[in-house]
PDB file of C-alpha atoms in Angstrom:
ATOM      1  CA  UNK A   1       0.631 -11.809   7.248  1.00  0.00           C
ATOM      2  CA  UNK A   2       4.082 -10.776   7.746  1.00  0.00           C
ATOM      3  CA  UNK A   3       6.967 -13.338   7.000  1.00  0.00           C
ATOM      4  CA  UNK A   4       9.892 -14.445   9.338  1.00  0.00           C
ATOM      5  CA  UNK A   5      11.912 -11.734   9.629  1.00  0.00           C
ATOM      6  CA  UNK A   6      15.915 -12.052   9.957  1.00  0.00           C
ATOM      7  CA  UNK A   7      18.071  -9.390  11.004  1.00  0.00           C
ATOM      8  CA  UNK A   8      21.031  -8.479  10.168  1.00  0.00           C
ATOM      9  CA  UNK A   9      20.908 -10.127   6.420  1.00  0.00           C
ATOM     10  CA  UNK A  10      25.249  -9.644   6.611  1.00  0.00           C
ATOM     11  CA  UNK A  11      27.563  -9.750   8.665  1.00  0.00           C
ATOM     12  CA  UNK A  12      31.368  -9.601   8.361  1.00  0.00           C
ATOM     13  CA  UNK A  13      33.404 -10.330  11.908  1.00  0.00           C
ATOM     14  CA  UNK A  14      36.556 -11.715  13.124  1.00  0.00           C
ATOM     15  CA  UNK A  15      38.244 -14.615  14.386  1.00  0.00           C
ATOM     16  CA  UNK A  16      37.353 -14.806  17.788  1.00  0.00           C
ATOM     17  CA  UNK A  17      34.678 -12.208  18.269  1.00  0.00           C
ATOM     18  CA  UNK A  18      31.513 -13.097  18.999  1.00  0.00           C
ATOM     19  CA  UNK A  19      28.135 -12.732  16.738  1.00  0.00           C
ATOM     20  CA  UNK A  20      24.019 -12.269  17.950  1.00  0.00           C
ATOM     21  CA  UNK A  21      21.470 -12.915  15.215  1.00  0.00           C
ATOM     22  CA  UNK A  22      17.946 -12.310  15.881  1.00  0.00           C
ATOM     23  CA  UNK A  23      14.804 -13.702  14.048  1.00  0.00           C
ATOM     24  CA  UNK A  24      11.346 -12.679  14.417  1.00  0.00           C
ATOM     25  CA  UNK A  25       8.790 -15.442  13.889  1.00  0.00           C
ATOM     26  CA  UNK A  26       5.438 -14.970  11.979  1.00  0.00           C
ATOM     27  CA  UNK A  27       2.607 -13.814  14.250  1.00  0.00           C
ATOM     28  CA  UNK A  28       0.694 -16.597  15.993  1.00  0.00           C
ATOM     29  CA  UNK A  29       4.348 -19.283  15.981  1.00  0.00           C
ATOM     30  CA  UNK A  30       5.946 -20.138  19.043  1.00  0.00           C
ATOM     31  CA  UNK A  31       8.438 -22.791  17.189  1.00  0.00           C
ATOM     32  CA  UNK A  32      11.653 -21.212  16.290  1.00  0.00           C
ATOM     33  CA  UNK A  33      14.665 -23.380  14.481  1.00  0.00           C
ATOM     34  CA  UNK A  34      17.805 -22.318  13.301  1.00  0.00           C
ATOM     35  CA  UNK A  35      20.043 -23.953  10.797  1.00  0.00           C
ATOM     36  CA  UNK A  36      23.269 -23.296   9.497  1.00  0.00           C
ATOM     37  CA  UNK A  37      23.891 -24.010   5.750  1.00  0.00           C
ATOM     38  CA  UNK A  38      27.122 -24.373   4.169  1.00  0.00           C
ATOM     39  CA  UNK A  39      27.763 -24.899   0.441  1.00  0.00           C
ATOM     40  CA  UNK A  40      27.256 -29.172  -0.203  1.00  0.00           C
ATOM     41  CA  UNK A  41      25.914 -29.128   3.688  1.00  0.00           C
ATOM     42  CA  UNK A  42      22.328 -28.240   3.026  1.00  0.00           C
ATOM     43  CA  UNK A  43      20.867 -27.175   6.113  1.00  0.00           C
ATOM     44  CA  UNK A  44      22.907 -27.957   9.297  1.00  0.00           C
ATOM     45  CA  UNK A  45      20.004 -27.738  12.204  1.00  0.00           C
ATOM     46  CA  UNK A  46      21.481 -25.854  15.211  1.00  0.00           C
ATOM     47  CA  UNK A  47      18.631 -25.719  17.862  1.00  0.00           C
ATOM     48  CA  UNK A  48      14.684 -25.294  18.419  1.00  0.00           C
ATOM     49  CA  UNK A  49      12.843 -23.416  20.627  1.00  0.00           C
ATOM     50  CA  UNK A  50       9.278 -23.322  21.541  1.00  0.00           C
ATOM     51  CA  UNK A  51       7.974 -20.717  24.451  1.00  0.00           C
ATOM     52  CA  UNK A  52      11.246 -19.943  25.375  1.00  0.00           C
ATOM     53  CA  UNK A  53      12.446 -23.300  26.234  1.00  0.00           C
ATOM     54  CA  UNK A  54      15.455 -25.550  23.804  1.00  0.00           C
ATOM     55  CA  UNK A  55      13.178 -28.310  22.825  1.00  0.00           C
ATOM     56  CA  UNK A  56      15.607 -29.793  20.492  1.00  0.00           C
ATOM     57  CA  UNK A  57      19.226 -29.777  19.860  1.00  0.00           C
ATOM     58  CA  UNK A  58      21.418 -30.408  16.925  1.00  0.00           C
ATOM     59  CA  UNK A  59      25.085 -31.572  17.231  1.00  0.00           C
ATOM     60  CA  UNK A  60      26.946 -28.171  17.562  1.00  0.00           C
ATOM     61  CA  UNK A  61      29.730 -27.017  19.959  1.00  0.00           C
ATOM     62  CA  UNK A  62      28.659 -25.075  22.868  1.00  0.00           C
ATOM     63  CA  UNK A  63      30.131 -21.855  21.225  1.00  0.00           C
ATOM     64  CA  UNK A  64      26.718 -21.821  19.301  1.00  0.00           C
ATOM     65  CA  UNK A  65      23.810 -21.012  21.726  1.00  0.00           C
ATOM     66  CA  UNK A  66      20.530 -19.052  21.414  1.00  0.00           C
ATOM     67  CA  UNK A  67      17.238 -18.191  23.636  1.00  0.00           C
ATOM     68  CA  UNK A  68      13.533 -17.249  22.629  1.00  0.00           C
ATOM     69  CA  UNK A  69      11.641 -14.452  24.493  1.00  0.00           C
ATOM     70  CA  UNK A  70       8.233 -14.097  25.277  1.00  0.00           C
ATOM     71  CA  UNK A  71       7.388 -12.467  22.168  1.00  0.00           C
ATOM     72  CA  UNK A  72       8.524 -15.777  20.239  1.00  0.00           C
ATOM     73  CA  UNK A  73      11.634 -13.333  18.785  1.00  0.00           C
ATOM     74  CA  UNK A  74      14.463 -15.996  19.379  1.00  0.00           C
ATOM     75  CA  UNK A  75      18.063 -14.681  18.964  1.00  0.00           C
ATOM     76  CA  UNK A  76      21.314 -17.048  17.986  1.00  0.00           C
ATOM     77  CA  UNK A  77      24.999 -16.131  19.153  1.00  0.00           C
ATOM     78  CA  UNK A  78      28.224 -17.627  18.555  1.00  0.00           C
ATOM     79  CA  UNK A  79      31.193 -16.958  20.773  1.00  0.00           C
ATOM     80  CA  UNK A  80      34.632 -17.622  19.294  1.00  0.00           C
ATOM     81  CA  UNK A  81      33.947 -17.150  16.057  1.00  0.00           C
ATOM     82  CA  UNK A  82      35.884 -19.535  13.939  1.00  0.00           C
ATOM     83  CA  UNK A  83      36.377 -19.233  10.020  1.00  0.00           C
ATOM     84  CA  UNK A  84      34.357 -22.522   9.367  1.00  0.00           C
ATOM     85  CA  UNK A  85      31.316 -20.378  11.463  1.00  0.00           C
ATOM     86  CA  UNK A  86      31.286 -18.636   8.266  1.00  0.00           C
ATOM     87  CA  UNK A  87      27.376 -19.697   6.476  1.00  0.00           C
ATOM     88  CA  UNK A  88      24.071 -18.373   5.631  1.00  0.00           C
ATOM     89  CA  UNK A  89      22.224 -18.690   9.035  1.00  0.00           C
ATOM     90  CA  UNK A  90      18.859 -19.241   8.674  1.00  0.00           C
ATOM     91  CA  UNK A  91      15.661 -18.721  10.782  1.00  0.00           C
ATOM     92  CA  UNK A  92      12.356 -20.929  10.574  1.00  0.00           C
ATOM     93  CA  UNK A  93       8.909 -20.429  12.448  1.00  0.00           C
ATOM     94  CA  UNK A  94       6.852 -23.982  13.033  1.00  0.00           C
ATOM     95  CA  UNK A  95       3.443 -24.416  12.352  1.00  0.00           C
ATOM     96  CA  UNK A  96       1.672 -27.809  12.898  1.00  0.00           C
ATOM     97  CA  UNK A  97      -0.681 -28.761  10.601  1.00  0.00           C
ATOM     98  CA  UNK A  98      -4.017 -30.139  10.772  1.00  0.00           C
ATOM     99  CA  UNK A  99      -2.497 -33.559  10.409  1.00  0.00           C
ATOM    100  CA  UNK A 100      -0.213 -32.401  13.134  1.00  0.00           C
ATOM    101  CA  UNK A 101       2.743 -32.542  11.285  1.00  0.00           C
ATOM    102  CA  UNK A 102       5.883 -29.693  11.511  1.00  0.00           C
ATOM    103  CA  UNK A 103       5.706 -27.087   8.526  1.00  0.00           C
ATOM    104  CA  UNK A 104       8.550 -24.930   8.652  1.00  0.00           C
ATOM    105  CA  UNK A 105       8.674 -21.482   7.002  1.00  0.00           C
ATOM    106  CA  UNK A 106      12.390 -19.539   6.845  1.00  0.00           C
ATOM    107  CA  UNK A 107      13.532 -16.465   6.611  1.00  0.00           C
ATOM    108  CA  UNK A 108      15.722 -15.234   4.222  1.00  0.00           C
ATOM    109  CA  UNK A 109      18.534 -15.898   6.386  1.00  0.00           C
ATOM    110  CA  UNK A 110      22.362 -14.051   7.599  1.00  0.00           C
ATOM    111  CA  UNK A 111      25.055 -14.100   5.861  1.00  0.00           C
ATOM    112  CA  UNK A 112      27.629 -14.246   8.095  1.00  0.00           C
ATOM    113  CA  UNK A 113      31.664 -14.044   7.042  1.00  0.00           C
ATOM    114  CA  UNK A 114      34.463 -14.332   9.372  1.00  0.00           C
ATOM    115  CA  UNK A 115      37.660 -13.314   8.723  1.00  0.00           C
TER     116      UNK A 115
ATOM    117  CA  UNK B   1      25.004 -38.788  10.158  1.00  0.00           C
ATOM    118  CA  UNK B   2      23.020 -38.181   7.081  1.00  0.00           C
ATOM    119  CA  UNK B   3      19.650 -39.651   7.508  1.00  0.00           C
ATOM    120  CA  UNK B   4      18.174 -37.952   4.220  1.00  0.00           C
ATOM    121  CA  UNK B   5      20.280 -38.015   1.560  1.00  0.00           C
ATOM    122  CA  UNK B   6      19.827 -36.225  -2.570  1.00  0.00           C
ATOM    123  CA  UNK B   7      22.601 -37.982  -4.205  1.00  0.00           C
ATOM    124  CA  UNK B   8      22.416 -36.088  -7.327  1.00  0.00           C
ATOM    125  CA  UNK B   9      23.750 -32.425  -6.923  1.00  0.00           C
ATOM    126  CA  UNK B  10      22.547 -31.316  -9.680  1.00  0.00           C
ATOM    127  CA  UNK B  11      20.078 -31.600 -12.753  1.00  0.00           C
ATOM    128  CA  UNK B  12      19.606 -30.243 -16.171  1.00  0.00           C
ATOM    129  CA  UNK B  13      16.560 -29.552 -17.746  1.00  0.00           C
ATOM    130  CA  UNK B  14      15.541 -28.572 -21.103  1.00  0.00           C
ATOM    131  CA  UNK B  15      11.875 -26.167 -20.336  1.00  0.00           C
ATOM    132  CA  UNK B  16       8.710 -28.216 -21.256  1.00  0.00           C
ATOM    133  CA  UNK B  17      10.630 -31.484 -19.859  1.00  0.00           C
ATOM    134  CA  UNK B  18       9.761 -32.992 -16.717  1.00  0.00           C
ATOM    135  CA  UNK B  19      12.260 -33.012 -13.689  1.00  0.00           C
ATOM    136  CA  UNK B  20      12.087 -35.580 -11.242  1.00  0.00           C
ATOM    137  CA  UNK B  21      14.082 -35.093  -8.348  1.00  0.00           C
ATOM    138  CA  UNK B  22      15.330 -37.837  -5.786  1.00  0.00           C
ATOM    139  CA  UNK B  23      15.278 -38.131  -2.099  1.00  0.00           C
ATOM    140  CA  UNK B  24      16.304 -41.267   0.186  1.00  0.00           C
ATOM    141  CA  UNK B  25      15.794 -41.560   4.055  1.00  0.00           C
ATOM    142  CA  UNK B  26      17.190 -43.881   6.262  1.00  0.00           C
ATOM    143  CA  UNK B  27      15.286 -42.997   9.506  1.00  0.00           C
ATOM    144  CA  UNK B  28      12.257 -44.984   9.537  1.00  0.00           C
ATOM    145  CA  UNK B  29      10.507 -42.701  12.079  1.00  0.00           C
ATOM    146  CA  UNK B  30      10.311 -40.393   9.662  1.00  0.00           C
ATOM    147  CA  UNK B  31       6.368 -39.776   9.000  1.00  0.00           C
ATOM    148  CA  UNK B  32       6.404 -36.157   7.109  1.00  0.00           C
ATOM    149  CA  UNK B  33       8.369 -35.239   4.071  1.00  0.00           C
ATOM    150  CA  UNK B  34       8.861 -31.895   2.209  1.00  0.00           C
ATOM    151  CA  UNK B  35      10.113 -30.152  -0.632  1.00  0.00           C
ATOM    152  CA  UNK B  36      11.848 -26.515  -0.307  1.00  0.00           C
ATOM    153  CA  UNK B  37      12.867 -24.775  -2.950  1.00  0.00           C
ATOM    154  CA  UNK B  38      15.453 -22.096  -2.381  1.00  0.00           C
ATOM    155  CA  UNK B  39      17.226 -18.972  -4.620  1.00  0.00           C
ATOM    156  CA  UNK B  40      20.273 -16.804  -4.295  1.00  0.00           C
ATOM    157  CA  UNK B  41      20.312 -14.895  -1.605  1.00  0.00           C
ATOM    158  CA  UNK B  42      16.983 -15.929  -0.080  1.00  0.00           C
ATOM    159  CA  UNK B  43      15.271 -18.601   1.926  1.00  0.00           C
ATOM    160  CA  UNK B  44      13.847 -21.382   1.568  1.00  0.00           C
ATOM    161  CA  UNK B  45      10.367 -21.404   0.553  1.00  0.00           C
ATOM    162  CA  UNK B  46       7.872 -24.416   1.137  1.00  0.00           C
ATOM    163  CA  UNK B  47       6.537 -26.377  -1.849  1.00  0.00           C
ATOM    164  CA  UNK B  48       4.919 -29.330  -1.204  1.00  0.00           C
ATOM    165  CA  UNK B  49       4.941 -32.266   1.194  1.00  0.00           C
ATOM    166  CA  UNK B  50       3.342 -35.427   2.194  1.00  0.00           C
ATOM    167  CA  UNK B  51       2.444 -37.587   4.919  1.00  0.00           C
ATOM    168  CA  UNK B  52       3.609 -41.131   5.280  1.00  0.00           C
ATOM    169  CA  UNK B  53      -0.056 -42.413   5.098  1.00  0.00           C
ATOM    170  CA  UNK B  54      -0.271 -41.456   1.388  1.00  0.00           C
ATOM    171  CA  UNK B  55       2.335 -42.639  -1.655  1.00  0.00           C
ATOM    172  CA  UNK B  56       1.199 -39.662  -3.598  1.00  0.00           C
ATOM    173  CA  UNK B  57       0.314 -35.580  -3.554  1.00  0.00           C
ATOM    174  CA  UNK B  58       0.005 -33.036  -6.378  1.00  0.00           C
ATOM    175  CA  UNK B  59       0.038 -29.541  -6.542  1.00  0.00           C
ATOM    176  CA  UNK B  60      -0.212 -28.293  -9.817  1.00  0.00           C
ATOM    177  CA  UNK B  61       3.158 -28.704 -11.545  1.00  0.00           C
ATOM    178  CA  UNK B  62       4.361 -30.655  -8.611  1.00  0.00           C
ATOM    179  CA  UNK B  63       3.703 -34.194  -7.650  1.00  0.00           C
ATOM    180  CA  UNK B  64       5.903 -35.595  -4.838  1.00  0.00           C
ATOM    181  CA  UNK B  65       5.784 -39.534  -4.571  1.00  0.00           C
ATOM    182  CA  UNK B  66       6.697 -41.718  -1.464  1.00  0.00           C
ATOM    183  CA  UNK B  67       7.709 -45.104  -1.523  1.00  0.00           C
ATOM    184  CA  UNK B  68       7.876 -46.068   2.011  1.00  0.00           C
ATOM    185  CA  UNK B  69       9.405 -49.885   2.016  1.00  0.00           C
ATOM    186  CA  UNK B  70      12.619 -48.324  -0.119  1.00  0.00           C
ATOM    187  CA  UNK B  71      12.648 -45.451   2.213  1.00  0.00           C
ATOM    188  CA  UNK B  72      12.740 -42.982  -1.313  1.00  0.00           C
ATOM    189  CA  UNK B  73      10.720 -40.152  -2.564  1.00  0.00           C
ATOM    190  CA  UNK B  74      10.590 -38.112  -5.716  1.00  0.00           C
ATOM    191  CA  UNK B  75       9.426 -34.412  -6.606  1.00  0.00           C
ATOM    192  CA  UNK B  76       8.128 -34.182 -10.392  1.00  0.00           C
ATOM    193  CA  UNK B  77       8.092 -31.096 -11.834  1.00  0.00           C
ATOM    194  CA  UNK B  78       6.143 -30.770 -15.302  1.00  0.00           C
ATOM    195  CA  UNK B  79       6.238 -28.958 -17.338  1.00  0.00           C
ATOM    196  CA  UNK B  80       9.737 -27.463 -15.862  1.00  0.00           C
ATOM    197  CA  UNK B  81      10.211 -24.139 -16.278  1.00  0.00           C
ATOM    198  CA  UNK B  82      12.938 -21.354 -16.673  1.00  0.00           C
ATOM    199  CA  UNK B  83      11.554 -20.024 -13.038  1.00  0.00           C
ATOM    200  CA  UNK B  84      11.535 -23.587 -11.617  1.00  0.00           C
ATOM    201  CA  UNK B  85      15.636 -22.895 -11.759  1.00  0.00           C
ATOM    202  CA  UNK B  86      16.993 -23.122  -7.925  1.00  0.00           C
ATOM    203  CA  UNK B  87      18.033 -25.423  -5.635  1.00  0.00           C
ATOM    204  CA  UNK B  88      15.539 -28.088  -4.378  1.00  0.00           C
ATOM    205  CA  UNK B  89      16.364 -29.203  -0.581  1.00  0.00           C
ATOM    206  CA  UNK B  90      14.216 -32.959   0.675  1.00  0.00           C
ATOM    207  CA  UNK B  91      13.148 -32.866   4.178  1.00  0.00           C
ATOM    208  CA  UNK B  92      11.676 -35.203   6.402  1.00  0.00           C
ATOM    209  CA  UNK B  93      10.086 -34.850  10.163  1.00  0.00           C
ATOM    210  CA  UNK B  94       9.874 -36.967  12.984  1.00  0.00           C
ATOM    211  CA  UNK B  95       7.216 -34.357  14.768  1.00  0.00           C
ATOM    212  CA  UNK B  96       9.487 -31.941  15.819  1.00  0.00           C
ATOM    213  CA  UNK B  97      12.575 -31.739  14.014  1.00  0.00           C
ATOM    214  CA  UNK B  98      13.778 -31.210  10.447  1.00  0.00           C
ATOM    215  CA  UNK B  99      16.352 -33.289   8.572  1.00  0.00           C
ATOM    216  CA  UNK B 100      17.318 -31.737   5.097  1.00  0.00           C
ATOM    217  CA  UNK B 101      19.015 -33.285   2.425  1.00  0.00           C
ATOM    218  CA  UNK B 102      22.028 -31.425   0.738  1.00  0.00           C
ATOM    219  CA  UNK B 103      20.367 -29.807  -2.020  1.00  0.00           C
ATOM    220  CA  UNK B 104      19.725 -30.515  -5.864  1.00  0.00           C
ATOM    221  CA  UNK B 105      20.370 -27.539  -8.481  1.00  0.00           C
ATOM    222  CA  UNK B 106      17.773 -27.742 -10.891  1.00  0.00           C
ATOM    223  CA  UNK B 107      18.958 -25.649 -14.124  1.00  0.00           C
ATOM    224  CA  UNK B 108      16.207 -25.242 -16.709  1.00  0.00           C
ATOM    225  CA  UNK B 109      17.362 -24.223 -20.364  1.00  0.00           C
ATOM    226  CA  UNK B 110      15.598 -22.506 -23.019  1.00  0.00           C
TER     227      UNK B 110
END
């Protein structure tokens, strides 16, 4: 079975331009999370979605916004693009468990850099 | 607000020693709790977790303990070894949502 699936794995931009990430989840997942980490951050979470609708949010500016299709493939984007924006972005597909608990498995994330 | 914290950023290991990793949480809705572990350049992969219903789970070289009433849990690595060097991220659930801690670097020396 296929793993989550990131693309691009880098990215360099400017201040002020605007980014789209995409992540493709493993087969069969409808839960899609992003996080942002930063170094001494850990992992920042940005947003979940599950069939194409935000079921969670994390506490991020409105420059940071994605959407899920009805494939599951969600995509990120950042607008503005600030040089704190620069972080490894990172991509995780739910499964629940048969305790019905969240299991998370990532991607290996984009490294974004704004200059 | 941090509600999971790893207060030690790091950890040195010599290989054949056990590791033992903290983790405290402050959200007591939390009722799942992981353990990622994570390399250069790559994501994080899953290691073990456990539910809130149990105090202990092992998985080979890993044993991850939960003491609920101090709101702490621990990841024990043993024997550690040189592969088991990466950084080691605590996460806990309350159904949907993951809260990670910052990270521990685990260094294992020869």
């Amino acid at each position: 079975k296929a793993g989550v699936t990131q693309t691009p794995r880098y990215l360099i931009k400017t201040r002020g331009q605007q980014v789209t990430l995409s992540c493709s989840p493993i087969s069969g997942h409808r839960s899609v999370s992003w996080y942002q980490q930063t170094p001494g951050q850990g992992l920042q979470f940005l947003f979940e979605y599950f069939s194409e609708t935000q079921r969670n949010k994390g506490n991020f500016p409105g420059r940071f916004s994605g959407r899920q299709f009805s494939n599951s493939r969600s995509e990120m984007n950042v607008s503005t693009l600030e040089l704190g924006d620069s972080a490894l972005y990172l991509c995780a597909s739910s499964r629940r468990t048969s305790g019905n608990h969240n299991e998370q498995f990532f991607g290996p994330g984009t490294r974004l850099t704004v200059l | 607000d941090q509600q999971v914290k790893q207060n030690s950023p790091s950890l040195s290991v010599q290989e054949g020693r056990i590791s033992i990793l903290n983790c405290d949480y402050t959200n007591s809705m939390f009722d799942y709790f992981l353990w990622y572990k994570k390399y250069p350049a790559e994501g994080p992969t899953f290691l073990i977790s456990i539910s809130s219903i149990k105090d202990k789970n092992e998985d080979g070289r890993f044993t991850v303990f939960l003491n609920k009433s101090a709101k702490h849990l621990s990841l024990h690595i043993v024997p550690s070894q040189p592969g088991d060097s990466a950084v080691y991220f605590c996460a806990a659930s309350d159904n949907y949502k993951l809260s990670f801690g910052a990270g521990t670097t685990v260094t294992v020396r020869a």
